[in-house]
Amino acid sequence: MSDRSDRAEHHDAPREPFGVGPAYPSSHTRFTTDAPSRYAAASAPEAAATDGAAPAASPAAPAPSAAPAPSEDPYYAPSAEFTVAEGLRDVGMVFVGASMTAGYGDPKGLGWVGRVVARTQHPDLDLTAYNLGVRGNTSADVVARWGAECHPRWKGRSERRLVLSVGTGDVLSGMTMARSRLNLANILDEATNAGIGVFVVGLAPTLDDEMNRKIEALAEAQADVCSRRGITYVDCFRPLATHDQWMADLAASPDRAHPGQAGYGLIAWLVLHNGWNDWLSLS
């Protein structure tokens, strides 16, 4: 994990965005949709063909094979192709994550998931959505449960979609960056290999500066994991890190950790305006 304390001390210095999201952390209630950064979902560059290749072993002294380190995972191509049917599409969409996914703390009971689903209506989309957020979950917990919980909900659906948001629990539990990154990579690889469309929503900032330094580092690592797989990653950390309304909502919440209506509305806005319709192939 890189040391970002030198940047954290200068809150007024502009930050370069990572992932798909607004290009600056606005301190106002309005976001902008500027061009995405280098971590926006895209096909792997030409160099990807050799990114994870092992050097040729000498016949006389073969080198033992070793898996790439989690922080150096190669660009990845799924073995199954995700397709979108013509006409009316029968979509099963599952949201998996922790307390933020569950919408904990929202007096309306919607969270960002409910707000996103409410805005995802289209004549060609027959959408069935499931919220499987569990308070306190780490990425390891999600690795253990996502398949068993998601697949029954996709049964009979011709189009399977997975929206994933996890990681704050990893920081709180002291999980290593390498393990957290590997957990996310494993979920993404298993899902895409099974022909499931995946979308990742990034981590949100807290009121604690030290915690935020760790969250920012993990968010950047998650963005890289997604970029290597051509999966859309929505950066929530940088746009919200100095956003007055987000911080005020956290400060006013009972636990000072989960937002209320305003904060969840901001996350929903980021999701809806940063690749959501493109991911769903909606015009």
PDB file of C-alpha atoms in Angstrom:
ATOM      1  CA  MET A   1       0.000   0.000   0.000  1.00  0.00           C
ATOM      2  CA  SER A   2       1.494   3.285  -1.030  1.00  0.00           C
ATOM      3  CA  ASP A   3       1.970   6.109   1.401  1.00  0.00           C
ATOM      4  CA  ARG A   4      -0.369   8.948   0.415  1.00  0.00           C
ATOM      5  CA  SER A   5      -0.024  11.018   3.554  1.00  0.00           C
ATOM      6  CA  ASP A   6       1.920  13.741   1.742  1.00  0.00           C
ATOM      7  CA  ARG A   7      -0.995  14.342  -0.597  1.00  0.00           C
ATOM      8  CA  ALA A   8      -3.604  14.015   2.095  1.00  0.00           C
ATOM      9  CA  GLU A   9      -2.140  16.971   3.955  1.00  0.00           C
ATOM     10  CA  HIS A  10      -2.895  19.298   1.047  1.00  0.00           C
ATOM     11  CA  HIS A  11      -6.632  19.025   0.573  1.00  0.00           C
ATOM     12  CA  ASP A  12      -6.768  21.954  -1.843  1.00  0.00           C
ATOM     13  CA  ALA A  13      -4.366  20.360  -4.328  1.00  0.00           C
ATOM     14  CA  PRO A  14      -6.161  18.999  -7.412  1.00  0.00           C
ATOM     15  CA  ARG A  15      -6.377  15.226  -7.644  1.00  0.00           C
ATOM     16  CA  GLU A  16      -6.213  13.169 -10.799  1.00  0.00           C
ATOM     17  CA  PRO A  17      -9.280  10.904 -10.927  1.00  0.00           C
ATOM     18  CA  PHE A  18      -9.126   7.152 -11.317  1.00  0.00           C
ATOM     19  CA  GLY A  19     -11.870   4.862 -12.495  1.00  0.00           C
ATOM     20  CA  VAL A  20     -14.945   6.110 -14.273  1.00  0.00           C
ATOM     21  CA  GLY A  21     -16.298   9.212 -12.615  1.00  0.00           C
ATOM     22  CA  PRO A  22     -16.236  12.983 -12.521  1.00  0.00           C
ATOM     23  CA  ALA A  23     -12.808  14.426 -13.124  1.00  0.00           C
ATOM     24  CA  TYR A  24     -12.583  16.332  -9.859  1.00  0.00           C
ATOM     25  CA  PRO A  25     -13.870  16.024  -6.264  1.00  0.00           C
ATOM     26  CA  SER A  26     -16.442  18.801  -6.260  1.00  0.00           C
ATOM     27  CA  SER A  27     -17.104  20.610  -3.007  1.00  0.00           C
ATOM     28  CA  HIS A  28     -20.511  21.582  -4.311  1.00  0.00           C
ATOM     29  CA  THR A  29     -23.705  19.608  -4.624  1.00  0.00           C
ATOM     30  CA  ARG A  30     -23.411  19.359  -8.389  1.00  0.00           C
ATOM     31  CA  PHE A  31     -21.131  16.909 -10.202  1.00  0.00           C
ATOM     32  CA  THR A  32     -19.722  17.108 -13.699  1.00  0.00           C
ATOM     33  CA  THR A  33     -19.106  14.350 -16.216  1.00  0.00           C
ATOM     34  CA  ASP A  34     -15.740  15.133 -17.704  1.00  0.00           C
ATOM     35  CA  ALA A  35     -13.677  12.641 -19.633  1.00  0.00           C
ATOM     36  CA  PRO A  36     -12.811   9.426 -17.752  1.00  0.00           C
ATOM     37  CA  SER A  37      -9.236   8.767 -16.769  1.00  0.00           C
ATOM     38  CA  ARG A  38      -6.739   6.089 -17.652  1.00  0.00           C
ATOM     39  CA  TYR A  39      -8.573   3.536 -15.544  1.00  0.00           C
ATOM     40  CA  ALA A  40     -11.848   3.764 -17.463  1.00  0.00           C
ATOM     41  CA  ALA A  41     -13.055   0.386 -18.682  1.00  0.00           C
ATOM     42  CA  ALA A  42     -11.479  -0.353 -22.033  1.00  0.00           C
ATOM     43  CA  SER A  43      -9.970  -3.187 -23.974  1.00  0.00           C
ATOM     44  CA  ALA A  44      -6.512  -4.207 -22.853  1.00  0.00           C
ATOM     45  CA  PRO A  45      -3.666  -2.452 -24.653  1.00  0.00           C
ATOM     46  CA  GLU A  46      -1.581  -4.332 -27.173  1.00  0.00           C
ATOM     47  CA  ALA A  47       1.112  -4.863 -24.554  1.00  0.00           C
ATOM     48  CA  ALA A  48      -1.370  -6.979 -22.607  1.00  0.00           C
ATOM     49  CA  ALA A  49      -0.407 -10.025 -24.630  1.00  0.00           C
ATOM     50  CA  THR A  50       2.926 -10.144 -22.850  1.00  0.00           C
ATOM     51  CA  ASP A  51       1.931  -8.456 -19.579  1.00  0.00           C
ATOM     52  CA  GLY A  52       1.497 -11.675 -17.647  1.00  0.00           C
ATOM     53  CA  ALA A  53       3.541 -14.045 -19.782  1.00  0.00           C
ATOM     54  CA  ALA A  54       6.198 -16.047 -17.966  1.00  0.00           C
ATOM     55  CA  PRO A  55       9.709 -16.112 -19.458  1.00  0.00           C
ATOM     56  CA  ALA A  56      10.647 -19.206 -21.410  1.00  0.00           C
ATOM     57  CA  ALA A  57      12.227 -21.816 -19.174  1.00  0.00           C
ATOM     58  CA  SER A  58      15.612 -23.303 -20.021  1.00  0.00           C
ATOM     59  CA  PRO A  59      15.446 -27.049 -20.846  1.00  0.00           C
ATOM     60  CA  ALA A  60      18.455 -27.684 -18.652  1.00  0.00           C
ATOM     61  CA  ALA A  61      17.165 -25.863 -15.608  1.00  0.00           C
ATOM     62  CA  PRO A  62      13.394 -25.322 -15.776  1.00  0.00           C
ATOM     63  CA  ALA A  63      12.206 -22.574 -13.518  1.00  0.00           C
ATOM     64  CA  PRO A  64       9.311 -23.416 -11.194  1.00  0.00           C
ATOM     65  CA  SER A  65       6.072 -21.861 -12.343  1.00  0.00           C
ATOM     66  CA  ALA A  66       4.556 -19.263 -10.087  1.00  0.00           C
ATOM     67  CA  ALA A  67       1.296 -17.377 -10.226  1.00  0.00           C
ATOM     68  CA  PRO A  68       1.656 -13.637 -10.717  1.00  0.00           C
ATOM     69  CA  ALA A  69       1.463 -11.565  -7.562  1.00  0.00           C
ATOM     70  CA  PRO A  70      -2.012 -10.187  -6.898  1.00  0.00           C
ATOM     71  CA  SER A  71      -0.730  -6.668  -7.518  1.00  0.00           C
ATOM     72  CA  GLU A  72       0.727  -7.743 -10.875  1.00  0.00           C
ATOM     73  CA  ASP A  73      -2.156  -9.761 -12.309  1.00  0.00           C
ATOM     74  CA  PRO A  74      -2.120  -9.828 -16.119  1.00  0.00           C
ATOM     75  CA  TYR A  75      -4.761  -8.408 -18.373  1.00  0.00           C
ATOM     76  CA  TYR A  76      -7.597 -10.861 -18.537  1.00  0.00           C
ATOM     77  CA  ALA A  77      -9.891 -12.145 -21.294  1.00  0.00           C
ATOM     78  CA  PRO A  78     -13.000 -14.116 -20.242  1.00  0.00           C
ATOM     79  CA  SER A  79     -13.647 -17.517 -21.776  1.00  0.00           C
ATOM     80  CA  ALA A  80     -17.381 -16.827 -22.177  1.00  0.00           C
ATOM     81  CA  GLU A  81     -18.819 -13.977 -24.207  1.00  0.00           C
ATOM     82  CA  PHE A  82     -21.506 -11.774 -22.703  1.00  0.00           C
ATOM     83  CA  THR A  83     -24.348 -11.147 -25.144  1.00  0.00           C
ATOM     84  CA  VAL A  84     -27.426  -8.933 -25.142  1.00  0.00           C
ATOM     85  CA  ALA A  85     -30.578 -10.292 -26.772  1.00  0.00           C
ATOM     86  CA  GLU A  86     -32.673  -8.369 -29.261  1.00  0.00           C
ATOM     87  CA  GLY A  87     -36.125  -7.128 -28.275  1.00  0.00           C
ATOM     88  CA  LEU A  88     -37.457  -7.447 -24.735  1.00  0.00           C
ATOM     89  CA  ARG A  89     -34.598  -8.442 -22.429  1.00  0.00           C
ATOM     90  CA  ASP A  90     -35.233 -10.583 -19.342  1.00  0.00           C
ATOM     91  CA  VAL A  91     -32.539  -9.251 -16.980  1.00  0.00           C
ATOM     92  CA  GLY A  92     -31.685 -10.573 -13.546  1.00  0.00           C
ATOM     93  CA  MET A  93     -29.554  -7.986 -11.717  1.00  0.00           C
ATOM     94  CA  VAL A  94     -27.947  -8.771  -8.376  1.00  0.00           C
ATOM     95  CA  PHE A  95     -26.241  -6.187  -6.147  1.00  0.00           C
ATOM     96  CA  VAL A  96     -23.654  -7.703  -3.810  1.00  0.00           C
ATOM     97  CA  GLY A  97     -21.707  -5.880  -1.130  1.00  0.00           C
ATOM     98  CA  ALA A  98     -21.802  -4.725   2.478  1.00  0.00           C
ATOM     99  CA  SER A  99     -23.711  -2.086   4.478  1.00  0.00           C
ATOM    100  CA  MET A 100     -23.502   0.662   1.847  1.00  0.00           C
ATOM    101  CA  THR A 101     -25.004  -1.710  -0.709  1.00  0.00           C
ATOM    102  CA  ALA A 102     -27.726  -2.634   1.768  1.00  0.00           C
ATOM    103  CA  GLY A 103     -28.507   1.077   2.202  1.00  0.00           C
ATOM    104  CA  TYR A 104     -27.962   1.049   5.943  1.00  0.00           C
ATOM    105  CA  GLY A 105     -28.792   4.415   7.514  1.00  0.00           C
ATOM    106  CA  ASP A 106     -31.145   5.647   4.802  1.00  0.00           C
ATOM    107  CA  PRO A 107     -34.477   6.577   6.446  1.00  0.00           C
ATOM    108  CA  LYS A 108     -36.178   6.049   3.089  1.00  0.00           C
ATOM    109  CA  GLY A 109     -34.858   2.497   2.918  1.00  0.00           C
ATOM    110  CA  LEU A 110     -33.673   2.942  -0.653  1.00  0.00           C
ATOM    111  CA  GLY A 111     -29.914   3.411  -0.433  1.00  0.00           C
ATOM    112  CA  TRP A 112     -28.077   3.990  -3.673  1.00  0.00           C
ATOM    113  CA  VAL A 113     -29.237   0.633  -5.027  1.00  0.00           C
ATOM    114  CA  GLY A 114     -32.943   1.453  -4.756  1.00  0.00           C
ATOM    115  CA  ARG A 115     -32.409   4.828  -6.381  1.00  0.00           C
ATOM    116  CA  VAL A 116     -30.438   3.318  -9.247  1.00  0.00           C
ATOM    117  CA  VAL A 117     -33.010   0.594  -9.862  1.00  0.00           C
ATOM    118  CA  ALA A 118     -35.806   3.181  -9.826  1.00  0.00           C
ATOM    119  CA  ARG A 119     -34.039   5.063 -12.619  1.00  0.00           C
ATOM    120  CA  THR A 120     -33.256   1.940 -14.635  1.00  0.00           C
ATOM    121  CA  GLN A 121     -36.507   1.552 -16.498  1.00  0.00           C
ATOM    122  CA  HIS A 122     -36.670   1.018 -20.253  1.00  0.00           C
ATOM    123  CA  PRO A 123     -39.273  -0.389 -22.673  1.00  0.00           C
ATOM    124  CA  ASP A 124     -36.840  -3.121 -23.756  1.00  0.00           C
ATOM    125  CA  LEU A 125     -35.805  -4.059 -20.213  1.00  0.00           C
ATOM    126  CA  ASP A 126     -37.732  -6.558 -18.077  1.00  0.00           C
ATOM    127  CA  LEU A 127     -35.642  -6.051 -14.940  1.00  0.00           C
ATOM    128  CA  THR A 128     -35.656  -8.160 -11.779  1.00  0.00           C
ATOM    129  CA  ALA A 129     -33.301  -6.677  -9.175  1.00  0.00           C
ATOM    130  CA  TYR A 130     -32.033  -8.188  -5.910  1.00  0.00           C
ATOM    131  CA  ASN A 131     -30.111  -6.413  -3.150  1.00  0.00           C
ATOM    132  CA  LEU A 132     -27.752  -8.830  -1.387  1.00  0.00           C
ATOM    133  CA  GLY A 133     -25.832  -6.336   0.725  1.00  0.00           C
ATOM    134  CA  VAL A 134     -24.761  -7.700   4.130  1.00  0.00           C
ATOM    135  CA  ARG A 135     -23.481  -5.403   6.889  1.00  0.00           C
ATOM    136  CA  GLY A 136     -19.904  -6.075   7.896  1.00  0.00           C
ATOM    137  CA  ASN A 137     -18.976  -8.138   4.863  1.00  0.00           C
ATOM    138  CA  THR A 138     -15.415  -8.141   3.595  1.00  0.00           C
ATOM    139  CA  SER A 139     -14.363  -9.146   0.102  1.00  0.00           C
ATOM    140  CA  ALA A 140     -13.547 -12.591   1.528  1.00  0.00           C
ATOM    141  CA  ASP A 141     -17.141 -12.931   2.743  1.00  0.00           C
ATOM    142  CA  VAL A 142     -18.407 -11.970  -0.694  1.00  0.00           C
ATOM    143  CA  VAL A 143     -16.082 -14.480  -2.371  1.00  0.00           C
ATOM    144  CA  ALA A 144     -17.582 -17.200  -0.173  1.00  0.00           C
ATOM    145  CA  ARG A 145     -21.228 -16.374  -0.755  1.00  0.00           C
ATOM    146  CA  TRP A 146     -21.808 -14.585  -4.038  1.00  0.00           C
ATOM    147  CA  GLY A 147     -22.127 -17.674  -6.225  1.00  0.00           C
ATOM    148  CA  ALA A 148     -24.485 -19.577  -3.956  1.00  0.00           C
ATOM    149  CA  GLU A 149     -26.712 -16.534  -3.450  1.00  0.00           C
ATOM    150  CA  CYS A 150     -26.685 -15.083  -6.947  1.00  0.00           C
ATOM    151  CA  HIS A 151     -27.179 -18.110  -9.169  1.00  0.00           C
ATOM    152  CA  PRO A 152     -30.623 -19.048  -7.780  1.00  0.00           C
ATOM    153  CA  ARG A 153     -31.768 -15.493  -8.489  1.00  0.00           C
ATOM    154  CA  TRP A 154     -30.521 -15.702 -12.061  1.00  0.00           C
ATOM    155  CA  LYS A 155     -32.355 -18.970 -12.713  1.00  0.00           C
ATOM    156  CA  GLY A 156     -34.586 -18.585 -15.741  1.00  0.00           C
ATOM    157  CA  ARG A 157     -33.196 -15.140 -16.632  1.00  0.00           C
ATOM    158  CA  SER A 158     -31.699 -14.869 -20.087  1.00  0.00           C
ATOM    159  CA  GLU A 159     -29.393 -11.996 -19.114  1.00  0.00           C
ATOM    160  CA  ARG A 160     -27.381 -12.075 -15.882  1.00  0.00           C
ATOM    161  CA  ARG A 161     -25.903  -8.951 -14.342  1.00  0.00           C
ATOM    162  CA  LEU A 162     -23.756  -8.508 -11.212  1.00  0.00           C
ATOM    163  CA  VAL A 163     -23.134  -5.155  -9.499  1.00  0.00           C
ATOM    164  CA  LEU A 164     -20.360  -5.397  -6.938  1.00  0.00           C
ATOM    165  CA  SER A 165     -19.298  -2.934  -4.238  1.00  0.00           C
ATOM    166  CA  VAL A 166     -16.997  -4.086  -1.456  1.00  0.00           C
ATOM    167  CA  GLY A 167     -13.772  -3.142   0.307  1.00  0.00           C
ATOM    168  CA  THR A 168     -14.330  -0.858   3.289  1.00  0.00           C
ATOM    169  CA  GLY A 169     -14.667  -3.936   5.486  1.00  0.00           C
ATOM    170  CA  ASP A 170     -11.297  -5.102   4.195  1.00  0.00           C
ATOM    171  CA  VAL A 171      -9.669  -1.915   5.468  1.00  0.00           C
ATOM    172  CA  LEU A 172     -11.443  -2.127   8.832  1.00  0.00           C
ATOM    173  CA  SER A 173     -10.463  -5.772   9.303  1.00  0.00           C
ATOM    174  CA  GLY A 174      -6.810  -5.185   8.446  1.00  0.00           C
ATOM    175  CA  MET A 175      -6.849  -7.344   5.323  1.00  0.00           C
ATOM    176  CA  THR A 176      -3.774  -6.896   3.171  1.00  0.00           C
ATOM    177  CA  MET A 177      -4.011  -4.983  -0.081  1.00  0.00           C
ATOM    178  CA  ALA A 178      -2.814  -8.036  -2.012  1.00  0.00           C
ATOM    179  CA  ARG A 179      -5.516 -10.284  -0.536  1.00  0.00           C
ATOM    180  CA  SER A 180      -8.273  -7.724  -1.090  1.00  0.00           C
ATOM    181  CA  ARG A 181      -7.187  -7.232  -4.669  1.00  0.00           C
ATOM    182  CA  LEU A 182      -7.025 -10.977  -5.287  1.00  0.00           C
ATOM    183  CA  ASN A 183     -10.517 -11.493  -3.828  1.00  0.00           C
ATOM    184  CA  LEU A 184     -11.968  -8.924  -6.209  1.00  0.00           C
ATOM    185  CA  ALA A 185     -10.092 -10.415  -9.153  1.00  0.00           C
ATOM    186  CA  ASN A 186     -11.382 -13.895  -8.338  1.00  0.00           C
ATOM    187  CA  ILE A 187     -15.002 -12.742  -8.272  1.00  0.00           C
ATOM    188  CA  LEU A 188     -14.648 -10.831 -11.534  1.00  0.00           C
ATOM    189  CA  ASP A 189     -12.908 -13.720 -13.276  1.00  0.00           C
ATOM    190  CA  GLU A 190     -15.423 -16.333 -12.130  1.00  0.00           C
ATOM    191  CA  ALA A 191     -18.354 -14.147 -13.153  1.00  0.00           C
ATOM    192  CA  THR A 192     -17.043 -13.148 -16.567  1.00  0.00           C
ATOM    193  CA  ASN A 193     -16.004 -16.730 -17.304  1.00  0.00           C
ATOM    194  CA  ALA A 194     -19.623 -17.698 -16.692  1.00  0.00           C
ATOM    195  CA  GLY A 195     -20.902 -15.058 -19.123  1.00  0.00           C
ATOM    196  CA  ILE A 196     -22.152 -12.682 -16.417  1.00  0.00           C
ATOM    197  CA  GLY A 197     -21.978  -8.934 -16.996  1.00  0.00           C
ATOM    198  CA  VAL A 198     -20.180  -7.185 -14.100  1.00  0.00           C
ATOM    199  CA  PHE A 199     -20.155  -3.568 -12.922  1.00  0.00           C
ATOM    200  CA  VAL A 200     -18.104  -2.359  -9.929  1.00  0.00           C
ATOM    201  CA  VAL A 201     -18.988   0.579  -7.676  1.00  0.00           C
ATOM    202  CA  GLY A 202     -16.029   1.966  -5.777  1.00  0.00           C
ATOM    203  CA  LEU A 203     -15.449   2.863  -2.146  1.00  0.00           C
ATOM    204  CA  ALA A 204     -16.742   6.032  -0.512  1.00  0.00           C
ATOM    205  CA  PRO A 205     -14.728   8.272   1.832  1.00  0.00           C
ATOM    206  CA  THR A 206     -15.214   8.546   5.586  1.00  0.00           C
ATOM    207  CA  LEU A 207     -14.667  11.357   8.100  1.00  0.00           C
ATOM    208  CA  ASP A 208     -11.338   9.852   9.204  1.00  0.00           C
ATOM    209  CA  ASP A 209      -8.226  11.025   7.333  1.00  0.00           C
ATOM    210  CA  GLU A 210      -6.142   7.950   8.123  1.00  0.00           C
ATOM    211  CA  MET A 211      -8.944   5.645   7.060  1.00  0.00           C
ATOM    212  CA  ASN A 212      -9.362   7.658   3.870  1.00  0.00           C
ATOM    213  CA  ARG A 213      -5.713   7.223   2.935  1.00  0.00           C
ATOM    214  CA  LYS A 214      -6.168   3.462   3.094  1.00  0.00           C
ATOM    215  CA  ILE A 215      -9.491   3.572   1.254  1.00  0.00           C
ATOM    216  CA  GLU A 216      -8.025   5.713  -1.512  1.00  0.00           C
ATOM    217  CA  ALA A 217      -5.160   3.274  -2.035  1.00  0.00           C
ATOM    218  CA  LEU A 218      -7.552   0.317  -2.159  1.00  0.00           C
ATOM    219  CA  ALA A 219      -9.897   2.172  -4.507  1.00  0.00           C
ATOM    220  CA  GLU A 220      -7.043   2.774  -6.924  1.00  0.00           C
ATOM    221  CA  ALA A 221      -6.065  -0.900  -6.740  1.00  0.00           C
ATOM    222  CA  GLN A 222      -9.656  -1.936  -7.457  1.00  0.00           C
ATOM    223  CA  ALA A 223      -9.768   0.406 -10.439  1.00  0.00           C
ATOM    224  CA  ASP A 224      -6.643  -1.260 -11.817  1.00  0.00           C
ATOM    225  CA  VAL A 225      -8.074  -4.767 -11.343  1.00  0.00           C
ATOM    226  CA  CYS A 226     -11.191  -3.716 -13.255  1.00  0.00           C
ATOM    227  CA  SER A 227      -9.236  -1.935 -15.980  1.00  0.00           C
ATOM    228  CA  ARG A 228      -7.222  -5.073 -16.687  1.00  0.00           C
ATOM    229  CA  ARG A 229     -10.494  -6.890 -17.307  1.00  0.00           C
ATOM    230  CA  GLY A 230     -12.317  -4.206 -19.266  1.00  0.00           C
ATOM    231  CA  ILE A 231     -14.881  -3.859 -16.470  1.00  0.00           C
ATOM    232  CA  THR A 232     -16.438  -0.514 -15.640  1.00  0.00           C
ATOM    233  CA  TYR A 233     -15.340   0.855 -12.281  1.00  0.00           C
ATOM    234  CA  VAL A 234     -17.084   3.903 -10.832  1.00  0.00           C
ATOM    235  CA  ASP A 235     -14.846   6.072  -8.689  1.00  0.00           C
ATOM    236  CA  CYS A 236     -16.843   7.280  -5.684  1.00  0.00           C
ATOM    237  CA  PHE A 237     -13.920   8.214  -3.459  1.00  0.00           C
ATOM    238  CA  ARG A 238     -12.415  11.224  -5.203  1.00  0.00           C
ATOM    239  CA  PRO A 239     -15.658  12.945  -6.205  1.00  0.00           C
ATOM    240  CA  LEU A 240     -16.955  12.668  -2.617  1.00  0.00           C
ATOM    241  CA  ALA A 241     -13.720  13.156  -0.649  1.00  0.00           C
ATOM    242  CA  THR A 242     -14.216  16.922  -0.292  1.00  0.00           C
ATOM    243  CA  HIS A 243     -17.897  17.136  -1.188  1.00  0.00           C
ATOM    244  CA  ASP A 244     -19.649  19.331   1.367  1.00  0.00           C
ATOM    245  CA  GLN A 245     -23.006  17.575   1.192  1.00  0.00           C
ATOM    246  CA  TRP A 246     -21.464  14.108   1.522  1.00  0.00           C
ATOM    247  CA  MET A 247     -19.392  15.090   4.531  1.00  0.00           C
ATOM    248  CA  ALA A 248     -22.310  16.893   6.174  1.00  0.00           C
ATOM    249  CA  ASP A 249     -24.514  13.836   5.686  1.00  0.00           C
ATOM    250  CA  LEU A 250     -21.924  11.581   7.328  1.00  0.00           C
ATOM    251  CA  ALA A 251     -21.414  14.002  10.212  1.00  0.00           C
ATOM    252  CA  ALA A 252     -25.152  14.131  10.855  1.00  0.00           C
ATOM    253  CA  SER A 253     -25.668  10.362  10.780  1.00  0.00           C
ATOM    254  CA  PRO A 254     -26.003   8.436  14.057  1.00  0.00           C
ATOM    255  CA  ASP A 255     -22.825   6.387  13.506  1.00  0.00           C
ATOM    256  CA  ARG A 256     -20.931   9.030  11.488  1.00  0.00           C
ATOM    257  CA  ALA A 257     -20.057   6.290   9.009  1.00  0.00           C
ATOM    258  CA  HIS A 258     -23.112   5.762   6.811  1.00  0.00           C
ATOM    259  CA  PRO A 259     -24.881   8.514   4.867  1.00  0.00           C
ATOM    260  CA  GLY A 260     -28.558   9.380   4.814  1.00  0.00           C
ATOM    261  CA  GLN A 261     -30.779  10.269   1.876  1.00  0.00           C
ATOM    262  CA  ALA A 262     -28.488  12.931   0.453  1.00  0.00           C
ATOM    263  CA  GLY A 263     -25.345  10.804   0.549  1.00  0.00           C
ATOM    264  CA  TYR A 264     -26.949   7.768  -1.016  1.00  0.00           C
ATOM    265  CA  GLY A 265     -28.411  10.044  -3.663  1.00  0.00           C
ATOM    266  CA  LEU A 266     -24.913  11.245  -4.527  1.00  0.00           C
ATOM    267  CA  ILE A 267     -23.620   7.684  -4.955  1.00  0.00           C
ATOM    268  CA  ALA A 268     -26.626   6.843  -7.134  1.00  0.00           C
ATOM    269  CA  TRP A 269     -25.900   9.914  -9.267  1.00  0.00           C
ATOM    270  CA  LEU A 270     -22.310   8.795  -9.785  1.00  0.00           C
ATOM    271  CA  VAL A 271     -23.403   5.299 -10.811  1.00  0.00           C
ATOM    272  CA  LEU A 272     -26.112   6.470 -13.195  1.00  0.00           C
ATOM    273  CA  HIS A 273     -23.921   9.067 -14.898  1.00  0.00           C
ATOM    274  CA  ASN A 274     -20.741   7.052 -15.315  1.00  0.00           C
ATOM    275  CA  GLY A 275     -21.188   4.126 -17.632  1.00  0.00           C
ATOM    276  CA  TRP A 276     -24.429   2.629 -16.317  1.00  0.00           C
ATOM    277  CA  ASN A 277     -26.519   2.916 -19.487  1.00  0.00           C
ATOM    278  CA  ASP A 278     -23.579   1.913 -21.660  1.00  0.00           C
ATOM    279  CA  TRP A 279     -23.053  -1.174 -19.510  1.00  0.00           C
ATOM    280  CA  LEU A 280     -26.714  -2.042 -19.896  1.00  0.00           C
ATOM    281  CA  SER A 281     -26.672  -1.231 -23.628  1.00  0.00           C
ATOM    282  CA  LEU A 282     -29.518   1.246 -23.175  1.00  0.00           C
ATOM    283  CA  SER A 283     -29.940   4.170 -25.537  1.00  0.00           C
TER     284      SER A 283
END
